[in-house]
mmCIF file of C-alpha atoms and ligand atoms in Angstrom:
data_model
loop_
_atom_site.group_PDB
_atom_site.id
_atom_site.type_symbol
_atom_site.label_atom_id
_atom_site.label_comp_id
_atom_site.label_asym_id
_atom_site.label_seq_id
_atom_site.Cartn_x
_atom_site.Cartn_y
_atom_site.Cartn_z
ATOM 1 C CA MET R 1 43.124 48.696 20.920
ATOM 2 C CA PRO R 2 43.365 50.103 17.873
ATOM 3 C CA VAL R 3 40.701 50.163 15.659
ATOM 4 C CA ALA R 4 39.645 46.523 14.095
ATOM 5 C CA ASP R 5 41.244 45.746 11.115
ATOM 6 C CA TYR R 6 40.280 43.059 8.353
ATOM 7 C CA ALA R 7 40.953 40.138 9.819
ATOM 8 C CA GLN R 8 39.910 41.423 13.452
ATOM 9 C CA TYR R 9 36.858 42.958 12.112
ATOM 10 C CA CYS R 10 35.619 39.638 10.352
ATOM 11 C CA GLU R 11 35.843 37.500 13.152
ATOM 12 C CA MET R 12 34.165 40.480 15.176
ATOM 13 C CA LEU R 13 31.455 39.737 13.121
ATOM 14 C CA ASP R 14 31.957 36.542 12.408
ATOM 15 C CA ARG R 15 31.967 35.501 15.867
ATOM 16 C CA ALA R 16 28.091 37.476 16.264
ATOM 17 C CA ARG R 17 26.976 35.504 13.124
ATOM 18 C CA GLN R 18 27.894 33.069 15.255
ATOM 19 C CA GLY R 19 26.680 33.158 19.421
ATOM 20 C CA ARG R 20 23.670 35.004 17.974
ATOM 21 C CA PHE R 21 24.194 38.280 18.742
ATOM 22 C CA ALA R 22 25.125 42.223 17.370
ATOM 23 C CA TYR R 23 27.514 44.637 17.392
ATOM 24 C CA PRO R 24 25.962 48.276 18.499
ATOM 25 C CA ALA R 25 26.882 50.651 15.123
ATOM 26 C CA ILE R 26 25.894 53.765 16.746
ATOM 27 C CA ASN R 27 26.142 57.457 15.459
ATOM 28 C CA VAL R 28 28.008 59.685 16.392
ATOM 29 C CA THR R 29 28.807 63.666 15.197
ATOM 30 C CA SER R 30 31.831 64.980 17.333
ATOM 31 C CA LEU R 31 34.602 64.254 19.546
ATOM 32 C CA THR R 32 31.868 63.804 23.018
ATOM 33 C CA THR R 33 29.908 61.440 21.725
ATOM 34 C CA ALA R 34 32.853 59.014 20.262
ATOM 35 C CA ASN R 35 34.402 58.984 23.192
ATOM 36 C CA ALA R 36 31.225 58.578 24.407
ATOM 37 C CA VAL R 37 30.407 54.889 22.687
ATOM 38 C CA LEU R 38 34.499 53.180 23.495
ATOM 39 C CA LYS R 39 33.308 53.743 26.500
ATOM 40 C CA GLY R 40 30.246 52.812 26.747
ATOM 41 C CA LEU R 41 31.530 50.149 24.986
ATOM 42 C CA ALA R 42 34.830 49.819 27.244
ATOM 43 C CA ASP R 43 32.667 49.304 30.428
ATOM 44 C CA SER R 44 30.705 46.447 28.923
ATOM 45 C CA LYS R 45 33.017 45.136 27.780
ATOM 46 C CA SER R 46 32.036 44.155 24.118
ATOM 47 C CA ASP R 47 33.134 45.074 20.520
ATOM 48 C CA GLY R 48 31.413 47.746 18.681
ATOM 49 C CA ILE R 49 30.646 49.973 15.398
ATOM 50 C CA ILE R 50 30.979 54.098 15.380
ATOM 51 C CA GLN R 51 29.303 55.048 12.509
ATOM 52 C CA VAL R 52 29.352 59.203 10.877
ATOM 53 C CA SER R 53 26.490 59.725 8.284
ATOM 54 C CA THR R 54 26.242 62.434 5.523
ATOM 55 C CA GLY R 55 25.022 64.769 7.961
ATOM 56 C CA GLY R 56 27.479 63.578 10.842
ATOM 57 C CA GLY R 57 30.654 64.116 9.306
ATOM 58 C CA SER R 58 29.364 67.579 7.103
ATOM 59 C CA PHE R 59 28.587 68.506 11.200
ATOM 60 C CA ALA R 60 31.018 67.633 12.008
ATOM 61 C CA SER R 61 33.417 69.611 10.203
ATOM 62 C CA GLY R 62 32.504 72.848 11.454
ATOM 63 C CA ALA R 63 28.690 74.448 9.996
ATOM 64 C CA GLY R 64 30.965 77.475 7.984
ATOM 65 C CA VAL R 65 32.579 74.370 6.069
ATOM 66 C CA LYS R 66 29.916 71.876 5.327
ATOM 67 C CA ASP R 67 32.341 69.169 4.211
ATOM 68 C CA MET R 68 30.880 65.675 4.977
ATOM 69 C CA ALA R 69 33.531 64.371 4.408
ATOM 70 C CA LEU R 70 35.720 66.214 6.180
ATOM 71 C CA GLY R 71 34.036 65.613 8.583
ATOM 72 C CA ALA R 72 33.761 62.243 8.759
ATOM 73 C CA ILE R 73 38.204 62.026 8.628
ATOM 74 C CA SER R 74 38.095 63.606 11.658
ATOM 75 C CA ILE R 75 35.685 62.194 14.074
ATOM 76 C CA ALA R 76 38.191 57.948 11.831
ATOM 77 C CA GLU R 77 40.861 60.096 12.552
ATOM 78 C CA HIS R 78 39.658 60.803 16.200
ATOM 79 C CA VAL R 79 38.856 57.163 17.238
ATOM 80 C CA HIS R 80 41.668 55.684 16.103
ATOM 81 C CA ARG R 81 43.324 58.039 18.438
ATOM 82 C CA ALA R 82 41.558 57.472 21.480
ATOM 83 C CA ALA R 83 40.298 53.579 20.827
ATOM 84 C CA GLU R 84 43.999 52.807 21.325
ATOM 85 C CA ARG R 85 43.139 53.668 25.408
ATOM 86 C CA TYR R 86 40.254 51.109 25.831
ATOM 87 C CA PRO R 87 40.786 47.065 25.902
ATOM 88 C CA ILE R 88 37.724 46.705 23.243
ATOM 89 C CA TYR R 89 37.926 46.784 19.368
ATOM 90 C CA VAL R 90 35.424 49.136 17.416
ATOM 91 C CA ALA R 91 35.305 49.346 13.319
ATOM 92 C CA LEU R 92 33.653 52.752 11.655
ATOM 93 C CA HIS R 93 32.027 52.522 9.682
ATOM 94 C CA THR R 94 29.588 55.625 7.545
ATOM 95 C CA ASP R 95 26.498 55.260 7.235
ATOM 96 C CA HIS R 96 23.444 55.609 4.428
ATOM 97 C CA CYS R 97 24.872 57.053 1.426
ATOM 98 C CA GLN R 98 22.439 57.953 -1.352
ATOM 99 C CA ALA R 99 23.687 57.348 -4.848
ATOM 100 C CA ASP R 100 23.842 61.433 -5.861
ATOM 101 C CA LYS R 101 26.132 61.380 -2.194
ATOM 102 C CA LEU R 102 28.550 58.900 -3.686
ATOM 103 C CA ASP R 103 31.089 61.413 -4.815
ATOM 104 C CA THR R 104 31.060 64.381 -2.758
ATOM 105 C CA PHE R 105 31.511 61.094 0.279
ATOM 106 C CA VAL R 106 32.245 58.304 0.138
ATOM 107 C CA GLU R 107 34.376 58.077 -2.307
ATOM 108 C CA PRO R 108 36.622 61.696 -0.976
ATOM 109 C CA LEU R 109 36.858 58.561 1.856
ATOM 110 C CA VAL R 110 37.403 55.323 -0.366
ATOM 111 C CA LYS R 111 40.812 57.374 -1.641
ATOM 112 C CA GLU R 112 41.460 58.840 2.222
ATOM 113 C CA THR R 113 42.549 54.587 3.324
ATOM 114 C CA GLU R 114 43.724 53.958 -0.776
ATOM 115 C CA ARG R 115 45.960 57.190 0.246
ATOM 116 C CA ARG R 116 46.737 55.530 3.703
ATOM 117 C CA ARG R 117 47.636 51.743 2.311
ATOM 118 C CA ALA R 118 49.649 52.862 -0.299
ATOM 119 C CA ALA R 119 51.886 55.026 2.525
ATOM 120 C CA GLY R 120 51.502 51.171 4.603
ATOM 121 C CA GLN R 121 48.982 53.253 7.178
ATOM 122 C CA PRO R 122 45.690 51.058 8.478
ATOM 123 C CA ASN R 123 42.400 52.005 6.797
ATOM 124 C CA LEU R 124 40.526 54.963 7.432
ATOM 125 C CA PHE R 125 36.679 53.806 7.333
ATOM 126 C CA SER R 126 35.800 49.033 8.036
ATOM 127 C CA GLY R 127 33.159 50.357 6.039
ATOM 128 C CA HIS R 128 30.387 52.378 3.742
ATOM 129 C CA MET R 129 26.726 51.870 3.227
ATOM 130 C CA PHE R 130 25.975 52.583 -0.001
ATOM 131 C CA ASP R 131 22.102 53.275 0.131
ATOM 132 C CA GLY R 132 20.573 52.406 -3.279
ATOM 133 C CA SER R 133 17.388 51.447 -1.622
ATOM 134 C CA ALA R 134 15.496 54.031 -3.874
ATOM 135 C CA LEU R 135 16.244 53.032 -7.151
ATOM 136 C CA PRO R 136 15.209 49.494 -8.604
ATOM 137 C CA LEU R 137 16.732 46.870 -7.964
ATOM 138 C CA LYS R 138 19.369 46.145 -11.433
ATOM 139 C CA GLU R 139 20.661 50.158 -10.598
ATOM 140 C CA ASN R 140 20.884 48.732 -7.412
ATOM 141 C CA LEU R 141 23.539 46.533 -7.865
ATOM 142 C CA ASP R 142 25.763 47.055 -10.771
ATOM 143 C CA ILE R 143 26.520 50.550 -8.565
ATOM 144 C CA ALA R 144 26.968 47.565 -5.369
ATOM 145 C CA VAL R 145 28.747 45.755 -7.933
ATOM 146 C CA THR R 146 31.115 48.185 -8.918
ATOM 147 C CA LEU R 147 32.239 49.588 -5.203
ATOM 148 C CA LEU R 148 32.376 45.516 -4.015
ATOM 149 C CA GLU R 149 35.042 45.129 -6.047
ATOM 150 C CA ARG R 150 36.290 48.342 -5.492
ATOM 151 C CA PHE R 151 36.005 47.659 -1.234
ATOM 152 C CA LYS R 152 37.910 44.803 -1.963
ATOM 153 C CA LYS R 153 40.618 45.932 -2.955
ATOM 154 C CA SER R 154 40.677 48.086 0.432
ATOM 155 C CA GLN R 155 39.469 45.059 2.320
ATOM 156 C CA LEU R 156 36.665 47.256 3.134
ATOM 157 C CA ILE R 157 33.475 46.621 3.798
ATOM 158 C CA LEU R 158 30.290 47.037 1.411
ATOM 159 C CA GLU R 159 27.485 47.133 3.160
ATOM 160 C CA ILE R 160 24.098 47.274 0.377
ATOM 161 C CA GLU R 161 19.805 48.299 1.480
ATOM 162 C CA VAL R 162 17.595 46.272 -0.620
ATOM 163 C CA GLY R 163 14.381 46.829 0.707
ATOM 164 C CA VAL R 164 13.015 50.722 2.609
ATOM 165 C CA VAL R 165 13.734 51.137 5.503
ATOM 166 C CA GLY R 166 11.058 53.840 6.439
ATOM 167 C CA GLY R 167 11.050 56.828 8.565
ATOM 168 C CA GLU R 168 12.944 59.761 8.777
ATOM 169 C CA GLU R 169 16.628 59.987 8.353
ATOM 170 C CA ASP R 170 18.890 62.981 7.628
ATOM 171 C CA GLY R 171 16.993 64.333 6.334
ATOM 172 C CA VAL R 172 15.916 62.259 3.520
ATOM 173 C CA ARG R 173 11.938 61.088 4.438
ATOM 174 C CA ALA R 174 11.488 57.516 3.318
ATOM 175 C CA SER R 175 8.545 58.000 0.604
ATOM 176 C CA ALA R 176 4.356 56.318 1.307
ATOM 177 C CA ALA R 177 5.593 54.137 -1.315
ATOM 178 C CA ALA R 178 8.128 52.067 0.398
ATOM 179 C CA LYS R 179 9.381 48.606 -0.349
ATOM 180 C CA LEU R 180 8.962 48.315 3.670
ATOM 181 C CA TYR R 181 8.987 44.385 3.274
ATOM 182 C CA THR R 182 12.263 42.624 2.492
ATOM 183 C CA THR R 183 11.569 39.640 -0.259
ATOM 184 C CA PRO R 184 13.360 36.743 -0.694
ATOM 185 C CA GLU R 185 14.265 37.388 -4.101
ATOM 186 C CA ASP R 186 15.141 39.893 -3.728
ATOM 187 C CA THR R 187 17.885 39.714 -1.687
ATOM 188 C CA LEU R 188 18.958 35.802 -3.992
ATOM 189 C CA GLU R 189 19.245 38.956 -6.553
ATOM 190 C CA ALA R 190 21.347 40.800 -4.201
ATOM 191 C CA ALA R 191 23.476 37.686 -3.297
ATOM 192 C CA ARG R 192 23.610 36.497 -6.593
ATOM 193 C CA ARG R 193 25.252 39.521 -8.230
ATOM 194 C CA LEU R 194 27.645 39.704 -5.551
ATOM 195 C CA HIS R 195 28.984 37.000 -4.987
ATOM 196 C CA ALA R 196 29.140 36.462 -7.861
ATOM 197 C CA GLY R 197 33.602 36.139 -9.024
ATOM 198 C CA SER R 198 34.105 38.426 -6.525
ATOM 199 C CA GLY R 199 33.739 36.172 -3.164
ATOM 200 C CA ALA R 200 34.494 39.816 -0.772
ATOM 201 C CA ARG R 201 32.849 40.423 2.322
ATOM 202 C CA TYR R 202 28.901 42.584 1.746
ATOM 203 C CA LEU R 203 26.338 43.169 4.699
ATOM 204 C CA LEU R 204 23.045 43.031 3.765
ATOM 205 C CA ALA R 205 20.505 45.282 5.275
ATOM 206 C CA ALA R 206 17.447 43.679 4.419
ATOM 207 C CA THR R 207 13.736 45.642 6.109
ATOM 208 C CA PHE R 208 11.426 43.871 7.466
ATOM 209 C CA GLY R 209 9.611 47.208 8.385
ATOM 210 C CA ASN R 210 12.111 48.763 10.423
ATOM 211 C CA VAL R 211 11.804 52.710 10.538
ATOM 212 C CA HIS R 212 14.301 55.371 11.453
ATOM 213 C CA GLY R 213 13.626 57.479 14.280
ATOM 214 C CA VAL R 214 11.545 56.140 17.604
ATOM 215 C CA TYR R 215 7.775 55.949 16.829
ATOM 216 C CA LYS R 216 4.260 55.823 19.899
ATOM 217 C CA PRO R 217 3.638 52.063 20.384
ATOM 218 C CA GLY R 218 1.808 49.439 17.887
ATOM 219 C CA GLN R 219 2.535 52.715 15.440
ATOM 220 C CA VAL R 220 5.549 50.238 14.243
ATOM 221 C CA LYS R 221 5.260 46.208 12.463
ATOM 222 C CA LEU R 222 8.307 44.664 12.942
ATOM 223 C CA LYS R 223 8.040 40.868 10.992
ATOM 224 C CA PRO R 224 11.401 39.377 11.839
ATOM 225 C CA SER R 225 10.854 36.609 9.676
ATOM 226 C CA ILE R 226 11.192 38.092 6.513
ATOM 227 C CA LEU R 227 14.416 37.704 7.847
ATOM 228 C CA LYS R 228 14.765 33.835 8.521
ATOM 229 C CA ASP R 229 13.362 33.072 5.005
ATOM 230 C CA CYS R 230 16.342 35.719 3.485
ATOM 231 C CA GLN R 231 18.210 33.340 4.683
ATOM 232 C CA ASP R 232 16.558 30.004 3.832
ATOM 233 C CA ALA R 233 16.212 30.881 0.024
ATOM 234 C CA VAL R 234 20.076 32.096 -0.180
ATOM 235 C CA VAL R 235 22.240 29.090 1.561
ATOM 236 C CA ALA R 236 19.242 26.721 -0.267
ATOM 237 C CA ALA R 237 20.482 28.263 -3.776
ATOM 238 C CA PHE R 238 23.651 29.220 -2.764
ATOM 239 C CA GLY R 239 24.852 27.206 -0.033
ATOM 240 C CA GLU R 240 26.559 28.002 3.926
ATOM 241 C CA ALA R 241 28.813 30.247 2.656
ATOM 242 C CA ALA R 242 26.366 32.870 0.921
ATOM 243 C CA ARG R 243 24.453 33.311 4.976
ATOM 244 C CA PHE R 244 24.629 36.799 4.920
ATOM 245 C CA TYR R 245 25.770 38.590 7.623
ATOM 246 C CA LEU R 246 22.400 41.036 8.519
ATOM 247 C CA VAL R 247 21.906 44.950 9.725
ATOM 248 C CA PHE R 248 18.697 45.742 11.255
ATOM 249 C CA HIS R 249 18.420 50.081 10.565
ATOM 250 C CA GLY R 250 15.772 51.894 12.175
ATOM 251 C CA GLY R 251 15.804 49.858 15.186
ATOM 252 C CA SER R 252 15.534 52.039 18.011
ATOM 253 C CA GLY R 253 12.961 52.209 20.207
ATOM 254 C CA SER R 254 12.091 48.015 19.331
ATOM 255 C CA GLU R 255 10.706 45.352 20.967
ATOM 256 C CA LEU R 256 13.066 43.730 22.835
ATOM 257 C CA ARG R 257 11.343 40.408 21.800
ATOM 258 C CA ASP R 258 11.927 41.102 18.114
ATOM 259 C CA ILE R 259 15.562 42.337 18.381
ATOM 260 C CA HIS R 260 16.124 38.770 19.865
ATOM 261 C CA GLU R 261 14.547 37.261 17.092
ATOM 262 C CA ALA R 262 16.593 38.803 14.864
ATOM 263 C CA LEU R 263 19.232 38.141 16.429
ATOM 264 C CA ASP R 264 18.092 34.544 16.001
ATOM 265 C CA TYR R 265 18.700 34.822 11.960
ATOM 266 C CA GLY R 266 21.839 36.470 11.566
ATOM 267 C CA VAL R 267 21.672 40.256 12.440
ATOM 268 C CA VAL R 268 24.886 41.260 12.930
ATOM 269 C CA LYS R 269 24.616 45.129 13.404
ATOM 270 C CA MET R 270 22.456 46.801 14.229
ATOM 271 C CA ASN R 271 22.128 50.709 14.006
ATOM 272 C CA VAL R 272 21.476 52.965 16.569
ATOM 273 C CA ASP R 273 21.026 56.841 16.986
ATOM 274 C CA THR R 274 17.673 57.903 17.924
ATOM 275 C CA ASP R 275 18.016 56.625 21.429
ATOM 276 C CA MET R 276 21.545 58.025 21.521
ATOM 277 C CA GLN R 277 20.413 61.337 20.979
ATOM 278 C CA TYR R 278 17.669 61.616 23.454
ATOM 279 C CA ALA R 279 20.231 59.620 26.346
ATOM 280 C CA PHE R 280 22.649 62.219 24.805
ATOM 281 C CA THR R 281 20.050 65.473 25.419
ATOM 282 C CA ARG R 282 18.256 63.915 28.063
ATOM 283 C CA VAL R 283 20.025 65.319 31.289
ATOM 284 C CA ILE R 284 20.988 68.738 29.288
ATOM 285 C CA ALA R 285 17.750 69.745 29.414
ATOM 286 C CA ASP R 286 17.856 68.537 32.894
ATOM 287 C CA HIS R 287 20.880 70.394 33.718
ATOM 288 C CA CYS R 288 19.984 73.398 32.355
ATOM 289 C CA PHE R 289 16.524 72.968 33.949
ATOM 290 C CA ARG R 290 18.006 73.114 37.698
ATOM 291 C CA ASN R 291 20.214 75.500 36.343
ATOM 292 C CA PHE R 292 18.244 78.052 35.220
ATOM 293 C CA ASP R 293 19.769 81.356 36.427
ATOM 294 C CA GLY R 294 23.688 79.939 36.262
ATOM 295 C CA VAL R 295 23.418 78.939 32.906
ATOM 296 C CA LEU R 296 21.562 82.109 32.244
ATOM 297 C CA ARG R 297 22.180 85.315 32.802
ATOM 298 C CA VAL R 298 19.097 85.975 34.110
ATOM 299 C CA ASP R 299 18.273 90.066 35.606
ATOM 300 C CA GLY R 300 20.888 91.673 34.902
ATOM 301 C CA ASP R 301 22.114 89.194 37.088
ATOM 302 C CA VAL R 302 26.504 87.080 35.698
ATOM 303 C CA GLY R 303 24.609 82.866 35.765
ATOM 304 C CA ASN R 304 27.961 80.119 36.541
ATOM 305 C CA LYS R 305 30.124 79.645 34.655
ATOM 306 C CA LYS R 306 30.053 76.855 36.215
ATOM 307 C CA ALA R 307 26.602 75.777 35.203
ATOM 308 C CA TYR R 308 27.491 77.054 31.253
ATOM 309 C CA ASP R 309 30.582 76.368 30.909
ATOM 310 C CA PRO R 310 30.152 73.156 27.963
ATOM 311 C CA ARG R 311 31.837 70.830 29.420
ATOM 312 C CA ALA R 312 29.400 71.407 32.772
ATOM 313 C CA TYR R 313 26.475 69.624 30.551
ATOM 314 C CA LEU R 314 28.861 67.792 28.363
ATOM 315 C CA ALA R 315 30.490 65.976 30.341
ATOM 316 C CA ALA R 316 27.555 64.468 31.703
ATOM 317 C CA ALA R 317 25.653 64.111 28.630
ATOM 318 C CA GLU R 318 28.852 61.761 27.158
ATOM 319 C CA LYS R 319 28.391 59.367 30.786
ATOM 320 C CA ALA R 320 24.365 59.679 29.681
ATOM 321 C CA MET R 321 25.087 58.698 26.451
ATOM 322 C CA ALA R 322 27.962 55.505 27.751
ATOM 323 C CA ALA R 323 25.626 54.380 29.925
ATOM 324 C CA ARG R 324 22.377 53.648 26.938
ATOM 325 C CA VAL R 325 25.294 52.161 25.079
ATOM 326 C CA VAL R 326 26.228 50.079 28.382
ATOM 327 C CA ARG R 327 22.147 48.766 27.813
ATOM 328 C CA ALA R 328 22.183 48.282 23.765
ATOM 329 C CA THR R 329 25.226 45.827 24.580
ATOM 330 C CA THR R 330 22.877 44.189 26.818
ATOM 331 C CA GLU R 331 19.666 43.883 24.974
ATOM 332 C CA LEU R 332 21.816 42.855 21.725
ATOM 333 C CA ARG R 333 23.858 40.497 23.272
ATOM 334 C CA SER R 334 27.261 42.148 22.711
ATOM 335 C CA ALA R 335 28.049 43.134 26.229
ATOM 336 C CA GLY R 336 30.564 40.958 28.234
ATOM 337 C CA THR R 337 31.293 38.871 23.823
ATOM 338 C CA THR R 338 34.778 41.774 23.445
ATOM 339 C CA MET R 339 37.664 40.092 21.642
ATOM 340 C CA MET R 340 40.221 41.171 23.617
ATOM 341 C CA HIS R 341 39.896 38.099 26.297
HETATM 342 ZN ZN1 ZN Q 401 19.322 52.908 8.411
#
């Protein structure tokens, strides 16, 4: 199917919240990883979300160019074309964008969507994340409100973050003193500011001890009940229509019972990056170890072209990542729920 349009994406999110499942939102950095996600979603009959980070966009633009917006556009254009070959819906997002990168990442991407819409074409992306979690709440929400007003005009969905996801992503490390647990007061304030006069769709990454990356068991203390407290507070204050669409960041390596509890409280999008990176690289390592004297020209030998052709191991990596996507849709209960039926 083509990339989900605004109405279809809203329907996806509604169905997820109502059905207590979430879509995997998988970071991609190349055609190969994007194709892996499409294949995995199709295999599991799940709709889903493909997303590009600032670092992923920079990488995709080429090491000599390092233009994060350019790389994100290239990946998105590929997904628009390739998604038509798969019987599922996919939405396109961008991941964490801190305030100091808005001008060089989100801004040119929104401009591109505005240009396309003026020409009668579909949006480039379905939504963008603004991560103002390192700012004081008021500044975070001031920027979010401005973005929401602009996004609304182009049917773009805004994702914000209140509280701080621990760990490190894309080289950005959360401070040790960061607020790893959101409070209902903070999310209420977000709801108040973002609903004031607008009514546009937004997604909320509320933190409950989640951490980017994967850590050994026992290192991460998740408290999904915080999400329930935030939902109860917002519904009590502003009514059912204000109930959040929540995003679970730093989901890689989480215990299944914590994931399911979070889904029960309205998580509709779960970002999965680290586990996908591992699934992809794992089989490449395997290929290289098994074919050591094929991928390398050892002791004056000539190696084996079939082994060192990048397609040999990238196709295997694509397949392994697609299988990991299938597993993610099972864990998130989105398998078999595609709107294609
Ligand atoms: Zn994140």
